[in-house]
Amino acid sequence: MNIIKKLLLLALAAPVVAQANVGLHLDKAPYDLNDKASLQRGAKTFVNYCLSCHSASYMRYNRLQDIGLTNDQIKDNLMFAAEKVGEPMNVAMKKEDAKVWFGATPPDLTVIARSRGADFLYTYLRGFYRDDTRPTGWNNTVFDKVGMPHVLYSLQGDQELHVEKHGEHETSKLVLVKPGTMTAPEYDAMVADLVNYLVYMGEPAQQIRMRLGVYVLLFLAFFGVVAYYLKKEFWKDIH
């Protein structure tokens, strides 16, 4: 039993230790699952820029109705790799081809926000910079030697990583050397919408679950009061 407890503690502590060793600073992702307009914009960005290589096979198109879209809007604007709204958001590219082209199969993104975290994704999508030593020509501040190219570079522009020395210490910062079609605030807002959608996609029923949780807690609080007075009534004649 002690061995099992130790293994459980090590498993729970591993992510914390890894994060502490990396010493990585993550920017706070400004996502809001109640903002349906943001979720709709994020879904559009996801379909246009991510779904070409990454699938979301545990997410069906008709779940987009939950963020305020009709079936016709989904069919006309977001369905490029499926025929029915009940189909999952699969990618048309074959896994074998993806492995040859990119060196590894691009991961499914359905629950990427739950596994990586919203802050990681928000920082990652804004942290690409030019690196001629990499096969794709790109690297990332939070994912060193990343295999993924910067598919949003036309929007953000080209960044370079500048390292500055201050005595014995070094600091690095990203510098925009070639602007894209968006300004920096516009790009950050677009990434925030995309991360918002990725968080939603990881658990579409999260808002419903949270509302039900509040109702359950209120019921338990009310029932606790009733149970207390029932207990007093049943036991009042027992000494």
JSON list of C-alpha atoms in Angstrom, two decimals:
[
{"chain": "A", "resi": 1, "resn": "MET", "atom": "CA", "xyz": [0.00, 0.00, 0.00]},
{"chain": "A", "resi": 2, "resn": "ASN", "atom": "CA", "xyz": [2.85, 2.40, 0.80]},
{"chain": "A", "resi": 3, "resn": "ILE", "atom": "CA", "xyz": [4.41, 1.71, -2.59]},
{"chain": "A", "resi": 4, "resn": "ILE", "atom": "CA", "xyz": [1.11, 2.53, -4.34]},
{"chain": "A", "resi": 5, "resn": "LYS", "atom": "CA", "xyz": [0.81, 5.79, -2.39]},
{"chain": "A", "resi": 6, "resn": "LYS", "atom": "CA", "xyz": [4.37, 6.77, -3.34]},
{"chain": "A", "resi": 7, "resn": "LEU", "atom": "CA", "xyz": [3.72, 6.04, -7.01]},
{"chain": "A", "resi": 8, "resn": "LEU", "atom": "CA", "xyz": [0.55, 8.14, -6.94]},
{"chain": "A", "resi": 9, "resn": "LEU", "atom": "CA", "xyz": [2.38, 11.04, -5.32]},
{"chain": "A", "resi": 10, "resn": "LEU", "atom": "CA", "xyz": [5.16, 10.85, -7.89]},
{"chain": "A", "resi": 11, "resn": "ALA", "atom": "CA", "xyz": [2.64, 10.80, -10.74]},
{"chain": "A", "resi": 12, "resn": "LEU", "atom": "CA", "xyz": [0.86, 13.86, -9.37]},
{"chain": "A", "resi": 13, "resn": "ALA", "atom": "CA", "xyz": [4.07, 15.74, -8.71]},
{"chain": "A", "resi": 14, "resn": "ALA", "atom": "CA", "xyz": [5.70, 15.00, -12.08]},
{"chain": "A", "resi": 15, "resn": "PRO", "atom": "CA", "xyz": [3.98, 17.80, -14.05]},
{"chain": "A", "resi": 16, "resn": "VAL", "atom": "CA", "xyz": [4.82, 20.31, -11.32]},
{"chain": "A", "resi": 17, "resn": "VAL", "atom": "CA", "xyz": [8.46, 19.22, -11.23]},
{"chain": "A", "resi": 18, "resn": "ALA", "atom": "CA", "xyz": [8.72, 19.38, -15.02]},
{"chain": "A", "resi": 19, "resn": "GLN", "atom": "CA", "xyz": [7.25, 22.87, -15.06]},
{"chain": "A", "resi": 20, "resn": "ALA", "atom": "CA", "xyz": [9.63, 23.99, -12.30]},
{"chain": "A", "resi": 21, "resn": "ASN", "atom": "CA", "xyz": [12.64, 22.60, -14.17]},
{"chain": "A", "resi": 22, "resn": "VAL", "atom": "CA", "xyz": [11.69, 24.33, -17.38]},
{"chain": "A", "resi": 23, "resn": "GLY", "atom": "CA", "xyz": [11.08, 27.65, -15.64]},
{"chain": "A", "resi": 24, "resn": "LEU", "atom": "CA", "xyz": [8.70, 28.60, -18.43]},
{"chain": "A", "resi": 25, "resn": "HIS", "atom": "CA", "xyz": [6.64, 31.79, -18.29]},
{"chain": "A", "resi": 26, "resn": "LEU", "atom": "CA", "xyz": [3.17, 31.41, -19.77]},
{"chain": "A", "resi": 27, "resn": "ASP", "atom": "CA", "xyz": [0.92, 34.34, -20.60]},
{"chain": "A", "resi": 28, "resn": "LYS", "atom": "CA", "xyz": [-2.60, 34.23, -19.20]},
{"chain": "A", "resi": 29, "resn": "ALA", "atom": "CA", "xyz": [-5.12, 33.21, -21.85]},
{"chain": "A", "resi": 30, "resn": "PRO", "atom": "CA", "xyz": [-8.09, 35.63, -21.86]},
{"chain": "A", "resi": 31, "resn": "TYR", "atom": "CA", "xyz": [-10.74, 33.05, -22.78]},
{"chain": "A", "resi": 32, "resn": "ASP", "atom": "CA", "xyz": [-14.44, 33.23, -21.91]},
{"chain": "A", "resi": 33, "resn": "LEU", "atom": "CA", "xyz": [-16.74, 30.29, -22.68]},
{"chain": "A", "resi": 34, "resn": "ASN", "atom": "CA", "xyz": [-19.79, 32.53, -22.29]},
{"chain": "A", "resi": 35, "resn": "ASP", "atom": "CA", "xyz": [-18.67, 34.68, -25.25]},
{"chain": "A", "resi": 36, "resn": "LYS", "atom": "CA", "xyz": [-20.38, 32.92, -28.15]},
{"chain": "A", "resi": 37, "resn": "ALA", "atom": "CA", "xyz": [-19.14, 35.46, -30.72]},
{"chain": "A", "resi": 38, "resn": "SER", "atom": "CA", "xyz": [-15.56, 34.67, -29.67]},
{"chain": "A", "resi": 39, "resn": "LEU", "atom": "CA", "xyz": [-16.25, 30.93, -29.88]},
{"chain": "A", "resi": 40, "resn": "GLN", "atom": "CA", "xyz": [-17.68, 31.33, -33.37]},
{"chain": "A", "resi": 41, "resn": "ARG", "atom": "CA", "xyz": [-14.64, 33.31, -34.53]},
{"chain": "A", "resi": 42, "resn": "GLY", "atom": "CA", "xyz": [-12.37, 30.69, -32.95]},
{"chain": "A", "resi": 43, "resn": "ALA", "atom": "CA", "xyz": [-14.22, 27.88, -34.73]},
{"chain": "A", "resi": 44, "resn": "LYS", "atom": "CA", "xyz": [-13.75, 29.68, -38.05]},
{"chain": "A", "resi": 45, "resn": "THR", "atom": "CA", "xyz": [-10.02, 30.09, -37.43]},
{"chain": "A", "resi": 46, "resn": "PHE", "atom": "CA", "xyz": [-9.71, 26.46, -36.38]},
{"chain": "A", "resi": 47, "resn": "VAL", "atom": "CA", "xyz": [-11.41, 25.17, -39.52]},
{"chain": "A", "resi": 48, "resn": "ASN", "atom": "CA", "xyz": [-9.46, 27.44, -41.87]},
{"chain": "A", "resi": 49, "resn": "TYR", "atom": "CA", "xyz": [-5.98, 27.07, -40.38]},
{"chain": "A", "resi": 50, "resn": "CYS", "atom": "CA", "xyz": [-5.84, 23.98, -38.12]},
{"chain": "A", "resi": 51, "resn": "LEU", "atom": "CA", "xyz": [-8.17, 21.40, -39.61]},
{"chain": "A", "resi": 52, "resn": "SER", "atom": "CA", "xyz": [-6.00, 21.04, -42.71]},
{"chain": "A", "resi": 53, "resn": "CYS", "atom": "CA", "xyz": [-3.48, 18.97, -40.72]},
{"chain": "A", "resi": 54, "resn": "HIS", "atom": "CA", "xyz": [-4.99, 18.38, -37.27]},
{"chain": "A", "resi": 55, "resn": "SER", "atom": "CA", "xyz": [-8.21, 16.47, -36.73]},
{"chain": "A", "resi": 56, "resn": "ALA", "atom": "CA", "xyz": [-10.73, 16.85, -33.92]},
{"chain": "A", "resi": 57, "resn": "SER", "atom": "CA", "xyz": [-12.21, 13.40, -34.24]},
{"chain": "A", "resi": 58, "resn": "TYR", "atom": "CA", "xyz": [-14.11, 13.48, -30.92]},
{"chain": "A", "resi": 59, "resn": "MET", "atom": "CA", "xyz": [-15.95, 16.67, -31.85]},
{"chain": "A", "resi": 60, "resn": "ARG", "atom": "CA", "xyz": [-18.94, 16.67, -34.19]},
{"chain": "A", "resi": 61, "resn": "TYR", "atom": "CA", "xyz": [-19.93, 19.62, -36.33]},
{"chain": "A", "resi": 62, "resn": "ASN", "atom": "CA", "xyz": [-23.47, 19.69, -34.92]},
{"chain": "A", "resi": 63, "resn": "ARG", "atom": "CA", "xyz": [-22.08, 20.56, -31.46]},
{"chain": "A", "resi": 64, "resn": "LEU", "atom": "CA", "xyz": [-21.39, 23.99, -32.94]},
{"chain": "A", "resi": 65, "resn": "GLN", "atom": "CA", "xyz": [-25.10, 24.63, -32.55]},
{"chain": "A", "resi": 66, "resn": "ASP", "atom": "CA", "xyz": [-24.34, 25.06, -28.84]},
{"chain": "A", "resi": 67, "resn": "ILE", "atom": "CA", "xyz": [-22.36, 28.23, -29.61]},
{"chain": "A", "resi": 68, "resn": "GLY", "atom": "CA", "xyz": [-25.19, 29.80, -31.59]},
{"chain": "A", "resi": 69, "resn": "LEU", "atom": "CA", "xyz": [-24.67, 28.51, -35.13]},
{"chain": "A", "resi": 70, "resn": "THR", "atom": "CA", "xyz": [-27.43, 27.00, -37.27]},
{"chain": "A", "resi": 71, "resn": "ASN", "atom": "CA", "xyz": [-27.03, 23.90, -39.42]},
{"chain": "A", "resi": 72, "resn": "ASP", "atom": "CA", "xyz": [-27.01, 26.04, -42.56]},
{"chain": "A", "resi": 73, "resn": "GLN", "atom": "CA", "xyz": [-24.29, 28.31, -41.18]},
{"chain": "A", "resi": 74, "resn": "ILE", "atom": "CA", "xyz": [-22.20, 25.28, -40.24]},
{"chain": "A", "resi": 75, "resn": "LYS", "atom": "CA", "xyz": [-22.63, 23.70, -43.68]},
{"chain": "A", "resi": 76, "resn": "ASP", "atom": "CA", "xyz": [-21.98, 26.89, -45.63]},
{"chain": "A", "resi": 77, "resn": "ASN", "atom": "CA", "xyz": [-19.02, 28.24, -43.65]},
{"chain": "A", "resi": 78, "resn": "LEU", "atom": "CA", "xyz": [-17.30, 25.50, -41.66]},
{"chain": "A", "resi": 79, "resn": "MET", "atom": "CA", "xyz": [-17.78, 22.12, -43.36]},
{"chain": "A", "resi": 80, "resn": "PHE", "atom": "CA", "xyz": [-15.01, 21.59, -45.91]},
{"chain": "A", "resi": 81, "resn": "ALA", "atom": "CA", "xyz": [-14.07, 17.98, -45.08]},
{"chain": "A", "resi": 82, "resn": "ALA", "atom": "CA", "xyz": [-17.46, 16.42, -44.31]},
{"chain": "A", "resi": 83, "resn": "GLU", "atom": "CA", "xyz": [-20.89, 16.06, -45.84]},
{"chain": "A", "resi": 84, "resn": "LYS", "atom": "CA", "xyz": [-23.20, 15.78, -42.81]},
{"chain": "A", "resi": 85, "resn": "VAL", "atom": "CA", "xyz": [-23.30, 17.94, -39.68]},
{"chain": "A", "resi": 86, "resn": "GLY", "atom": "CA", "xyz": [-23.36, 14.81, -37.55]},
{"chain": "A", "resi": 87, "resn": "GLU", "atom": "CA", "xyz": [-19.89, 13.77, -38.74]},
{"chain": "A", "resi": 88, "resn": "PRO", "atom": "CA", "xyz": [-16.78, 14.28, -36.60]},
{"chain": "A", "resi": 89, "resn": "MET", "atom": "CA", "xyz": [-14.23, 16.97, -37.51]},
{"chain": "A", "resi": 90, "resn": "ASN", "atom": "CA", "xyz": [-11.77, 14.65, -39.23]},
{"chain": "A", "resi": 91, "resn": "VAL", "atom": "CA", "xyz": [-8.91, 15.75, -41.44]},
{"chain": "A", "resi": 92, "resn": "ALA", "atom": "CA", "xyz": [-8.74, 14.63, -45.06]},
{"chain": "A", "resi": 93, "resn": "MET", "atom": "CA", "xyz": [-4.96, 14.10, -44.96]},
{"chain": "A", "resi": 94, "resn": "LYS", "atom": "CA", "xyz": [-3.81, 10.50, -44.42]},
{"chain": "A", "resi": 95, "resn": "LYS", "atom": "CA", "xyz": [-1.71, 9.72, -41.36]},
{"chain": "A", "resi": 96, "resn": "GLU", "atom": "CA", "xyz": [0.93, 7.99, -43.49]},
{"chain": "A", "resi": 97, "resn": "ASP", "atom": "CA", "xyz": [1.35, 11.09, -45.67]},
{"chain": "A", "resi": 98, "resn": "ALA", "atom": "CA", "xyz": [1.49, 13.38, -42.64]},
{"chain": "A", "resi": 99, "resn": "LYS", "atom": "CA", "xyz": [4.26, 11.33, -41.09]},
{"chain": "A", "resi": 100, "resn": "VAL", "atom": "CA", "xyz": [6.31, 11.53, -44.30]},
{"chain": "A", "resi": 101, "resn": "TRP", "atom": "CA", "xyz": [5.77, 15.26, -44.76]},
{"chain": "A", "resi": 102, "resn": "PHE", "atom": "CA", "xyz": [6.15, 16.42, -41.15]},
{"chain": "A", "resi": 103, "resn": "GLY", "atom": "CA", "xyz": [8.18, 13.62, -39.56]},
{"chain": "A", "resi": 104, "resn": "ALA", "atom": "CA", "xyz": [5.31, 12.80, -37.19]},
{"chain": "A", "resi": 105, "resn": "THR", "atom": "CA", "xyz": [1.54, 12.57, -37.37]},
{"chain": "A", "resi": 106, "resn": "PRO", "atom": "CA", "xyz": [-0.06, 15.87, -36.24]},
{"chain": "A", "resi": 107, "resn": "PRO", "atom": "CA", "xyz": [-1.94, 15.18, -32.98]},
{"chain": "A", "resi": 108, "resn": "ASP", "atom": "CA", "xyz": [-5.70, 15.26, -32.64]},
{"chain": "A", "resi": 109, "resn": "LEU", "atom": "CA", "xyz": [-6.72, 18.59, -31.07]},
{"chain": "A", "resi": 110, "resn": "THR", "atom": "CA", "xyz": [-10.05, 17.67, -29.49]},
{"chain": "A", "resi": 111, "resn": "VAL", "atom": "CA", "xyz": [-8.72, 17.68, -25.93]},
{"chain": "A", "resi": 112, "resn": "ILE", "atom": "CA", "xyz": [-5.43, 19.54, -26.47]},
{"chain": "A", "resi": 113, "resn": "ALA", "atom": "CA", "xyz": [-6.57, 22.39, -24.21]},
{"chain": "A", "resi": 114, "resn": "ARG", "atom": "CA", "xyz": [-7.22, 19.93, -21.38]},
{"chain": "A", "resi": 115, "resn": "SER", "atom": "CA", "xyz": [-3.85, 18.23, -21.78]},
{"chain": "A", "resi": 116, "resn": "ARG", "atom": "CA", "xyz": [-1.69, 21.32, -22.42]},
{"chain": "A", "resi": 117, "resn": "GLY", "atom": "CA", "xyz": [-3.72, 24.07, -20.80]},
{"chain": "A", "resi": 118, "resn": "ALA", "atom": "CA", "xyz": [-5.13, 27.28, -22.24]},
{"chain": "A", "resi": 119, "resn": "ASP", "atom": "CA", "xyz": [-2.17, 29.41, -21.11]},
{"chain": "A", "resi": 120, "resn": "PHE", "atom": "CA", "xyz": [0.29, 27.10, -22.88]},
{"chain": "A", "resi": 121, "resn": "LEU", "atom": "CA", "xyz": [-1.66, 27.24, -26.14]},
{"chain": "A", "resi": 122, "resn": "TYR", "atom": "CA", "xyz": [-2.07, 31.02, -25.98]},
{"chain": "A", "resi": 123, "resn": "THR", "atom": "CA", "xyz": [1.66, 31.53, -25.42]},
{"chain": "A", "resi": 124, "resn": "TYR", "atom": "CA", "xyz": [2.65, 28.84, -27.93]},
{"chain": "A", "resi": 125, "resn": "LEU", "atom": "CA", "xyz": [0.62, 30.27, -30.81]},
{"chain": "A", "resi": 126, "resn": "ARG", "atom": "CA", "xyz": [2.23, 33.68, -30.24]},
{"chain": "A", "resi": 127, "resn": "GLY", "atom": "CA", "xyz": [5.74, 32.33, -29.69]},
{"chain": "A", "resi": 128, "resn": "PHE", "atom": "CA", "xyz": [6.91, 31.27, -33.17]},
{"chain": "A", "resi": 129, "resn": "TYR", "atom": "CA", "xyz": [10.11, 32.78, -34.52]},
{"chain": "A", "resi": 130, "resn": "ARG", "atom": "CA", "xyz": [12.37, 32.30, -37.53]},
{"chain": "A", "resi": 131, "resn": "ASP", "atom": "CA", "xyz": [15.08, 29.66, -37.09]},
{"chain": "A", "resi": 132, "resn": "ASP", "atom": "CA", "xyz": [17.08, 28.62, -40.16]},
{"chain": "A", "resi": 133, "resn": "THR", "atom": "CA", "xyz": [18.47, 25.57, -38.31]},
{"chain": "A", "resi": 134, "resn": "ARG", "atom": "CA", "xyz": [15.04, 23.93, -38.25]},
{"chain": "A", "resi": 135, "resn": "PRO", "atom": "CA", "xyz": [13.64, 21.95, -41.24]},
{"chain": "A", "resi": 136, "resn": "THR", "atom": "CA", "xyz": [10.49, 24.08, -41.31]},
{"chain": "A", "resi": 137, "resn": "GLY", "atom": "CA", "xyz": [12.37, 27.34, -40.76]},
{"chain": "A", "resi": 138, "resn": "TRP", "atom": "CA", "xyz": [10.50, 27.94, -37.50]},
{"chain": "A", "resi": 139, "resn": "ASN", "atom": "CA", "xyz": [11.02, 27.39, -33.79]},
{"chain": "A", "resi": 140, "resn": "ASN", "atom": "CA", "xyz": [9.00, 28.26, -30.71]},
{"chain": "A", "resi": 141, "resn": "THR", "atom": "CA", "xyz": [9.76, 29.83, -27.36]},
{"chain": "A", "resi": 142, "resn": "VAL", "atom": "CA", "xyz": [7.65, 27.36, -25.37]},
{"chain": "A", "resi": 143, "resn": "PHE", "atom": "CA", "xyz": [8.24, 24.27, -27.52]},
{"chain": "A", "resi": 144, "resn": "ASP", "atom": "CA", "xyz": [11.88, 24.12, -28.49]},
{"chain": "A", "resi": 145, "resn": "LYS", "atom": "CA", "xyz": [12.65, 22.38, -31.80]},
{"chain": "A", "resi": 146, "resn": "VAL", "atom": "CA", "xyz": [8.96, 22.19, -32.64]},
{"chain": "A", "resi": 147, "resn": "GLY", "atom": "CA", "xyz": [8.13, 20.25, -35.79]},
{"chain": "A", "resi": 148, "resn": "MET", "atom": "CA", "xyz": [5.08, 22.32, -36.67]},
{"chain": "A", "resi": 149, "resn": "PRO", "atom": "CA", "xyz": [5.50, 25.23, -39.10]},
{"chain": "A", "resi": 150, "resn": "HIS", "atom": "CA", "xyz": [3.97, 28.59, -38.24]},
{"chain": "A", "resi": 151, "resn": "VAL", "atom": "CA", "xyz": [0.72, 28.33, -40.20]},
{"chain": "A", "resi": 152, "resn": "LEU", "atom": "CA", "xyz": [-0.44, 31.74, -38.95]},
{"chain": "A", "resi": 153, "resn": "TYR", "atom": "CA", "xyz": [2.70, 33.63, -40.00]},
{"chain": "A", "resi": 154, "resn": "SER", "atom": "CA", "xyz": [0.91, 35.55, -42.76]},
{"chain": "A", "resi": 155, "resn": "LEU", "atom": "CA", "xyz": [-1.33, 37.03, -40.06]},
{"chain": "A", "resi": 156, "resn": "GLN", "atom": "CA", "xyz": [1.28, 37.63, -37.36]},
{"chain": "A", "resi": 157, "resn": "GLY", "atom": "CA", "xyz": [4.34, 38.27, -39.50]},
{"chain": "A", "resi": 158, "resn": "ASP", "atom": "CA", "xyz": [7.94, 37.13, -38.92]},
{"chain": "A", "resi": 159, "resn": "GLN", "atom": "CA", "xyz": [9.47, 37.26, -35.46]},
{"chain": "A", "resi": 160, "resn": "GLU", "atom": "CA", "xyz": [13.10, 36.82, -34.44]},
{"chain": "A", "resi": 161, "resn": "LEU", "atom": "CA", "xyz": [14.41, 35.76, -31.05]},
{"chain": "A", "resi": 162, "resn": "HIS", "atom": "CA", "xyz": [16.90, 38.34, -29.74]},
{"chain": "A", "resi": 163, "resn": "VAL", "atom": "CA", "xyz": [19.12, 37.35, -26.83]},
{"chain": "A", "resi": 164, "resn": "GLU", "atom": "CA", "xyz": [20.54, 40.12, -24.66]},
{"chain": "A", "resi": 165, "resn": "LYS", "atom": "CA", "xyz": [23.31, 39.70, -22.09]},
{"chain": "A", "resi": 166, "resn": "HIS", "atom": "CA", "xyz": [23.18, 41.52, -18.77]},
{"chain": "A", "resi": 167, "resn": "GLY", "atom": "CA", "xyz": [26.36, 40.58, -16.98]},
{"chain": "A", "resi": 168, "resn": "GLU", "atom": "CA", "xyz": [26.15, 36.88, -16.19]},
{"chain": "A", "resi": 169, "resn": "HIS", "atom": "CA", "xyz": [22.48, 36.70, -17.09]},
{"chain": "A", "resi": 170, "resn": "GLU", "atom": "CA", "xyz": [20.78, 36.44, -20.46]},
{"chain": "A", "resi": 171, "resn": "THR", "atom": "CA", "xyz": [17.31, 37.54, -21.45]},
{"chain": "A", "resi": 172, "resn": "SER", "atom": "CA", "xyz": [15.51, 36.78, -24.67]},
{"chain": "A", "resi": 173, "resn": "LYS", "atom": "CA", "xyz": [12.61, 38.52, -26.34]},
{"chain": "A", "resi": 174, "resn": "LEU", "atom": "CA", "xyz": [10.68, 38.21, -29.57]},
{"chain": "A", "resi": 175, "resn": "VAL", "atom": "CA", "xyz": [11.01, 41.05, -32.06]},
{"chain": "A", "resi": 176, "resn": "LEU", "atom": "CA", "xyz": [8.65, 41.50, -35.00]},
{"chain": "A", "resi": 177, "resn": "VAL", "atom": "CA", "xyz": [10.86, 42.09, -38.05]},
{"chain": "A", "resi": 178, "resn": "LYS", "atom": "CA", "xyz": [8.23, 41.71, -40.77]},
{"chain": "A", "resi": 179, "resn": "PRO", "atom": "CA", "xyz": [4.60, 42.66, -40.04]},
{"chain": "A", "resi": 180, "resn": "GLY", "atom": "CA", "xyz": [1.76, 40.43, -41.10]},
{"chain": "A", "resi": 181, "resn": "THR", "atom": "CA", "xyz": [-1.74, 41.35, -42.21]},
{"chain": "A", "resi": 182, "resn": "MET", "atom": "CA", "xyz": [-2.78, 41.88, -38.57]},
{"chain": "A", "resi": 183, "resn": "THR", "atom": "CA", "xyz": [-1.48, 44.22, -35.93]},
{"chain": "A", "resi": 184, "resn": "ALA", "atom": "CA", "xyz": [-0.13, 42.67, -32.73]},
{"chain": "A", "resi": 185, "resn": "PRO", "atom": "CA", "xyz": [-3.35, 43.37, -30.74]},
{"chain": "A", "resi": 186, "resn": "GLU", "atom": "CA", "xyz": [-5.49, 41.98, -33.57]},
{"chain": "A", "resi": 187, "resn": "TYR", "atom": "CA", "xyz": [-3.39, 38.82, -33.75]},
{"chain": "A", "resi": 188, "resn": "ASP", "atom": "CA", "xyz": [-3.50, 38.33, -29.97]},
{"chain": "A", "resi": 189, "resn": "ALA", "atom": "CA", "xyz": [-7.29, 38.72, -30.06]},
{"chain": "A", "resi": 190, "resn": "MET", "atom": "CA", "xyz": [-7.55, 36.16, -32.87]},
{"chain": "A", "resi": 191, "resn": "VAL", "atom": "CA", "xyz": [-5.39, 33.67, -30.94]},
{"chain": "A", "resi": 192, "resn": "ALA", "atom": "CA", "xyz": [-7.50, 34.27, -27.83]},
{"chain": "A", "resi": 193, "resn": "ASP", "atom": "CA", "xyz": [-10.63, 33.38, -29.85]},
{"chain": "A", "resi": 194, "resn": "LEU", "atom": "CA", "xyz": [-8.94, 30.23, -31.17]},
{"chain": "A", "resi": 195, "resn": "VAL", "atom": "CA", "xyz": [-7.84, 29.14, -27.70]},
{"chain": "A", "resi": 196, "resn": "ASN", "atom": "CA", "xyz": [-11.34, 29.88, -26.43]},
{"chain": "A", "resi": 197, "resn": "TYR", "atom": "CA", "xyz": [-12.73, 27.48, -29.02]},
{"chain": "A", "resi": 198, "resn": "LEU", "atom": "CA", "xyz": [-10.11, 24.82, -28.21]},
{"chain": "A", "resi": 199, "resn": "VAL", "atom": "CA", "xyz": [-11.07, 25.03, -24.52]},
{"chain": "A", "resi": 200, "resn": "TYR", "atom": "CA", "xyz": [-14.74, 24.70, -25.44]},
{"chain": "A", "resi": 201, "resn": "MET", "atom": "CA", "xyz": [-14.04, 21.77, -27.77]},
{"chain": "A", "resi": 202, "resn": "GLY", "atom": "CA", "xyz": [-12.27, 19.87, -24.99]},
{"chain": "A", "resi": 203, "resn": "GLU", "atom": "CA", "xyz": [-15.50, 19.82, -23.00]},
{"chain": "A", "resi": 204, "resn": "PRO", "atom": "CA", "xyz": [-18.53, 21.27, -24.83]},
{"chain": "A", "resi": 205, "resn": "ALA", "atom": "CA", "xyz": [-20.81, 20.54, -21.85]},
{"chain": "A", "resi": 206, "resn": "GLN", "atom": "CA", "xyz": [-18.58, 22.36, -19.34]},
{"chain": "A", "resi": 207, "resn": "GLN", "atom": "CA", "xyz": [-20.96, 25.29, -18.83]},
{"chain": "A", "resi": 208, "resn": "ILE", "atom": "CA", "xyz": [-23.92, 22.94, -18.35]},
{"chain": "A", "resi": 209, "resn": "ARG", "atom": "CA", "xyz": [-21.91, 20.83, -15.90]},
{"chain": "A", "resi": 210, "resn": "MET", "atom": "CA", "xyz": [-20.98, 23.89, -13.88]},
{"chain": "A", "resi": 211, "resn": "ARG", "atom": "CA", "xyz": [-24.59, 25.12, -13.74]},
{"chain": "A", "resi": 212, "resn": "LEU", "atom": "CA", "xyz": [-25.80, 21.69, -12.67]},
{"chain": "A", "resi": 213, "resn": "GLY", "atom": "CA", "xyz": [-23.06, 21.63, -10.04]},
{"chain": "A", "resi": 214, "resn": "VAL", "atom": "CA", "xyz": [-24.41, 24.86, -8.53]},
{"chain": "A", "resi": 215, "resn": "TYR", "atom": "CA", "xyz": [-27.95, 23.44, -8.45]},
{"chain": "A", "resi": 216, "resn": "VAL", "atom": "CA", "xyz": [-26.72, 20.23, -6.81]},
{"chain": "A", "resi": 217, "resn": "LEU", "atom": "CA", "xyz": [-24.82, 22.16, -4.13]},
{"chain": "A", "resi": 218, "resn": "LEU", "atom": "CA", "xyz": [-27.86, 24.32, -3.42]},
{"chain": "A", "resi": 219, "resn": "PHE", "atom": "CA", "xyz": [-30.04, 21.21, -3.13]},
{"chain": "A", "resi": 220, "resn": "LEU", "atom": "CA", "xyz": [-27.55, 19.53, -0.79]},
{"chain": "A", "resi": 221, "resn": "ALA", "atom": "CA", "xyz": [-27.43, 22.65, 1.39]},
{"chain": "A", "resi": 222, "resn": "PHE", "atom": "CA", "xyz": [-31.24, 22.75, 1.60]},
{"chain": "A", "resi": 223, "resn": "PHE", "atom": "CA", "xyz": [-31.48, 19.00, 2.19]},
{"chain": "A", "resi": 224, "resn": "GLY", "atom": "CA", "xyz": [-28.80, 19.23, 4.88]},
{"chain": "A", "resi": 225, "resn": "VAL", "atom": "CA", "xyz": [-30.95, 21.69, 6.85]},
{"chain": "A", "resi": 226, "resn": "VAL", "atom": "CA", "xyz": [-34.04, 19.48, 6.45]},
{"chain": "A", "resi": 227, "resn": "ALA", "atom": "CA", "xyz": [-32.07, 16.37, 7.47]},
{"chain": "A", "resi": 228, "resn": "TYR", "atom": "CA", "xyz": [-30.72, 18.14, 10.55]},
{"chain": "A", "resi": 229, "resn": "TYR", "atom": "CA", "xyz": [-34.17, 19.07, 11.86]},
{"chain": "A", "resi": 230, "resn": "LEU", "atom": "CA", "xyz": [-35.54, 15.61, 11.01]},
{"chain": "A", "resi": 231, "resn": "LYS", "atom": "CA", "xyz": [-32.71, 14.09, 13.02]},
{"chain": "A", "resi": 232, "resn": "LYS", "atom": "CA", "xyz": [-33.55, 16.34, 15.99]},
{"chain": "A", "resi": 233, "resn": "GLU", "atom": "CA", "xyz": [-37.23, 15.38, 15.73]},
{"chain": "A", "resi": 234, "resn": "PHE", "atom": "CA", "xyz": [-36.55, 11.63, 15.54]},
{"chain": "A", "resi": 235, "resn": "TRP", "atom": "CA", "xyz": [-34.07, 11.63, 18.42]},
{"chain": "A", "resi": 236, "resn": "LYS", "atom": "CA", "xyz": [-35.74, 14.08, 20.82]},
{"chain": "A", "resi": 237, "resn": "ASP", "atom": "CA", "xyz": [-37.32, 11.33, 22.95]},
{"chain": "A", "resi": 238, "resn": "ILE", "atom": "CA", "xyz": [-34.17, 9.19, 23.13]},
{"chain": "A", "resi": 239, "resn": "HIS", "atom": "CA", "xyz": [-31.86, 9.87, 26.06]}
]
